[in-house]
Each structure stands twice: as C-alpha cells, then as structure tokens.
Short mmCIF file of C-alpha atoms in Angstrom, two decimals:
data_model
loop_
_atom_site.label_atom_id
_atom_site.label_comp_id
_atom_site.label_asym_id
_atom_site.label_seq_id
_atom_site.Cartn_x
_atom_site.Cartn_y
_atom_site.Cartn_z
CA MET A 1 0.05 0.05 0.07
CA SER A 2 2.91 2.04 0.72
CA ARG A 3 3.61 2.49 -3.06
CA LEU A 4 0.28 4.04 -3.63
CA ILE A 5 0.81 6.99 -0.99
CA LEU A 6 2.97 9.02 -3.47
CA PRO A 7 0.58 8.89 -6.09
CA LEU A 8 -2.30 9.78 -3.84
CA PHE A 9 0.11 12.62 -2.29
CA CYS A 10 0.36 13.84 -5.47
CA LEU A 11 -3.34 13.84 -6.51
CA LEU A 12 -4.27 15.83 -3.50
CA LEU A 13 -1.56 18.45 -4.06
CA ALA A 14 -3.13 19.02 -7.31
CA ALA A 15 -6.48 18.92 -5.77
CA CYS A 16 -5.68 21.42 -3.53
CA ALA A 17 -4.14 23.94 -6.21
CA GLY A 18 -7.39 23.30 -8.37
CA SER A 19 -9.76 26.41 -8.78
CA ASP A 20 -13.08 24.30 -9.05
CA PRO A 21 -15.28 25.26 -5.80
CA ALA A 22 -16.44 21.67 -5.44
CA ASN A 23 -16.11 18.37 -7.32
CA ILE A 24 -17.24 15.73 -5.17
CA SER A 25 -17.85 11.75 -6.58
CA VAL A 26 -18.80 8.54 -5.26
CA SER A 27 -17.79 5.41 -6.94
CA PRO A 28 -20.51 2.91 -7.71
CA ALA A 29 -17.90 0.22 -5.91
CA ALA A 30 -18.88 2.22 -2.72
CA ASN A 31 -21.51 -0.27 -1.42
CA GLY A 32 -21.05 -0.12 2.67
CA ARG A 33 -19.75 -3.76 2.67
CA GLN A 34 -16.49 -2.20 4.88
CA SER A 35 -17.03 -1.69 8.51
CA THR A 36 -13.92 -0.05 9.82
CA PHE A 37 -11.68 2.93 8.98
CA PHE A 38 -8.88 4.85 9.83
CA ILE A 39 -7.62 8.55 9.13
CA GLN A 40 -4.66 9.92 7.75
CA ALA A 41 -3.99 13.50 6.78
CA VAL A 42 -1.28 14.07 3.84
CA ARG A 43 0.63 17.11 4.74
CA ALA A 44 0.95 18.58 1.61
CA PRO A 45 2.23 22.12 1.01
CA GLY A 46 -0.56 24.53 2.68
CA HIS A 47 -2.03 21.81 5.00
CA ARG A 48 -2.73 23.08 8.31
CA GLU A 49 -1.67 20.76 10.96
CA ASP A 50 -3.42 22.66 13.70
CA LEU A 51 -6.84 21.80 11.83
CA GLU A 52 -5.98 17.99 12.05
CA ASP A 53 -7.72 17.28 15.45
CA ARG A 54 -10.69 18.90 14.41
CA PHE A 55 -10.84 17.54 10.90
CA ASP A 56 -10.39 13.86 12.39
CA LEU A 57 -13.22 14.37 14.68
CA ALA A 58 -15.46 15.37 12.07
CA VAL A 59 -14.73 12.97 9.74
CA ARG A 60 -14.93 9.99 12.57
CA ARG A 61 -18.25 11.48 13.69
CA ALA A 62 -19.67 11.56 9.97
CA LEU A 63 -18.69 8.06 9.46
CA GLU A 64 -19.59 6.61 12.41
CA ALA A 65 -23.10 7.98 12.27
CA LYS A 66 -23.05 5.93 9.16
CA GLY A 67 -22.53 2.74 10.98
CA TYR A 68 -18.54 2.66 10.41
CA ARG A 69 -16.43 1.42 13.16
CA TYR A 70 -13.04 3.92 13.63
CA GLN A 71 -9.67 2.10 14.45
CA GLU A 72 -6.82 4.19 15.00
CA ARG A 73 -4.04 2.50 12.50
CA SER A 74 -5.81 0.36 10.19
CA GLY A 75 -9.18 -0.51 8.69
CA GLU A 76 -11.03 -1.61 5.63
CA LEU A 77 -11.28 2.04 4.67
CA ARG A 78 -8.80 4.46 4.75
CA VAL A 79 -9.47 8.20 4.71
CA ILE A 80 -6.89 10.51 3.32
CA TYR A 81 -7.00 14.27 3.15
CA ALA A 82 -5.29 17.59 2.98
CA VAL A 83 -6.79 20.62 4.60
CA GLY A 84 -5.52 24.17 4.31
CA LEU A 85 -6.48 28.09 4.75
CA ASP A 86 -4.99 30.56 2.49
CA SER A 87 -5.46 34.63 3.08
CA GLN A 88 -6.13 35.99 -0.05
CA THR A 89 -6.99 39.94 -0.96
CA GLY A 90 -9.74 40.53 -2.76
CA ILE A 91 -11.56 43.54 -4.02
CA VAL A 92 -15.35 44.40 -3.02
CA GLN A 93 -17.27 47.23 -4.80
CA ARG A 94 -20.38 48.75 -3.46
CA PRO A 95 -22.31 51.32 -4.68
CA VAL A 96 -22.47 54.65 -2.44
CA VAL A 97 -24.98 57.34 -2.80
CA THR A 98 -23.46 60.96 -2.44
CA GLY A 99 -25.17 64.18 -3.10
CA ALA A 100 -23.80 64.18 -6.36
CA GLY A 101 -25.37 60.83 -7.73
CA VAL A 102 -24.13 57.43 -7.04
CA MET A 103 -20.75 56.26 -6.90
CA THR A 104 -18.75 52.93 -6.86
CA GLN A 105 -16.62 52.58 -3.82
CA THR A 106 -13.58 49.96 -3.93
CA GLN A 107 -12.54 48.42 -0.88
CA ILE A 108 -9.84 45.94 -0.49
CA THR A 109 -10.27 43.35 1.78
CA ASP A 110 -8.43 40.09 3.54
CA GLN A 111 -10.47 36.87 2.73
CA GLU A 112 -9.73 33.24 3.62
CA GLN A 113 -10.15 30.57 1.50
CA ALA A 114 -10.35 26.90 2.80
CA ARG A 115 -9.37 24.26 0.63
CA LEU A 116 -10.04 20.45 1.17
CA ALA A 117 -9.12 17.45 -0.81
CA LEU A 118 -10.50 14.00 0.85
CA GLN A 119 -10.58 10.21 -0.67
CA ILE A 120 -11.76 7.09 1.02
CA LEU A 121 -10.10 4.13 -0.46
CA ASP A 122 -10.73 0.33 0.15
CA GLU A 123 -7.62 -0.55 1.74
CA ALA A 124 -7.85 -4.15 0.00
CA SER A 125 -8.11 -3.18 -3.12
CA GLY A 126 -6.78 0.45 -3.34
CA ALA A 127 -9.65 1.73 -5.40
CA VAL A 128 -11.06 5.07 -4.46
CA LEU A 129 -14.38 4.92 -3.40
CA TYR A 130 -15.23 8.45 -2.43
CA GLN A 131 -13.46 11.79 -3.25
CA ALA A 132 -14.02 15.52 -2.71
CA GLN A 133 -12.08 18.65 -3.68
CA VAL A 134 -13.57 21.63 -2.11
CA ALA A 135 -12.56 25.31 -2.15
CA ARG A 136 -14.82 27.63 -0.15
CA GLN A 137 -14.49 31.53 0.84
CA LEU A 138 -14.87 31.81 4.60
CA HIS A 139 -16.89 34.53 6.01
CA ASP A 140 -16.03 33.80 9.51
CA PRO A 141 -12.20 32.74 9.98
CA THR A 142 -12.92 31.34 13.27
CA ILE A 143 -13.91 27.67 12.56
CA THR A 144 -15.69 26.03 15.49
CA GLN A 145 -15.79 21.99 15.84
CA GLN A 146 -19.38 22.21 14.92
CA ALA A 147 -19.10 23.83 11.69
CA VAL A 148 -16.61 21.43 10.92
CA ASP A 149 -18.53 18.56 11.86
CA ASP A 150 -21.78 20.14 9.98
CA GLY A 151 -19.59 20.40 6.59
CA ILE A 152 -17.92 16.99 7.12
CA ALA A 153 -21.40 15.64 7.48
CA ARG A 154 -22.89 17.32 4.65
CA LEU A 155 -19.52 16.76 2.22
CA LEU A 156 -20.18 13.03 3.03
CA LYS A 157 -23.96 12.64 2.75
CA ASP A 158 -23.47 10.76 -0.50
CA PHE A 159 -21.22 8.43 0.64
CA PRO A 160 -23.26 4.83 1.53
CA ALA A 161 -23.66 3.90 5.22
CA HIS A 162 -22.21 0.72 6.40
CA ALA A 163 -24.30 -2.11 5.00
CA GLY A 164 -24.86 -3.66 8.71
CA GLN A 165 -26.62 -0.74 9.97
#
C-alpha cells in the first residue's frame, strides 16, 4: 500500500491547487460492505496541521453516524485528506449614494479561502470509493468544531452507510 501513497499525495496536491469550488464523486464500488476505517492526513504544502484534530474528529463522527467503526491505525477503509486555509486579498465594490449621485466605492479586503482534498479508499483493493475537492470562501475565519462537523457531514452525505446498519 505504501507504493500508492506517493501517487495519492500528488493527486491531493493537485486537488488542493484546483480552482473548482466543489468536485465530489462517489464510486459505484462504494457499497457499504466495509465496516472499519482509519484516518490519515497527507501533509501537502499548505496543509494546516493545527486543523487536523478538529477535522479528524468531524470525519470520525460523520462515518460513525453511518455505522462505520473507527480504528486508530488500520481498517478496511482509509480516509486520506489535506486541508488548508489561505489568506487572499479581495476587492469589493459597492454603490454609495452621495449628493452628486451614485458612486462606486472600491474596498480591498482580506479573505480566507478553505481548501480540502479528501479520498476514501478501499484498503484491500486500493480503489478510490469517494473523493472530494472543495474550495470555499470563509466568511467567518474562526472555525468551530460544530462548523467542521456540519461541513463534513454534508460533504459525506452521499457516501453509503455501512451495510450492516
């Protein structure tokens, strides 16, 4: 399986750099027959290690709610991800009413862009069962655990529940 990590790492790097705001796919091979999973962060450039605990917990809660059982080091499913936050300068233009008419006011803002690349692999076959590449503008740069939980649950909503559930 270690020979697959480098290509997956490259795929996650490319996904993090992508400009598509959301790209999610579930393989027809994803059938819920596996029962256990483990989580592995891929520390690609820009990956935020400080977000790993919250992200791991959110993935764990979402998959456990679907009937899968978490295992720390190995499982039938491997969840790999890279997550990052980037500060970007943006421009906002607003109409402003003045005594002489309407003018356009231009304001430069600092914005946070969240990026996530996530895959769920069948550990036995190496097949990619689920993948998501997401880039979103953050309106509130403070990320609470509840916000991460809700986001990951929505992201994984189409991943099948464990067949035994």
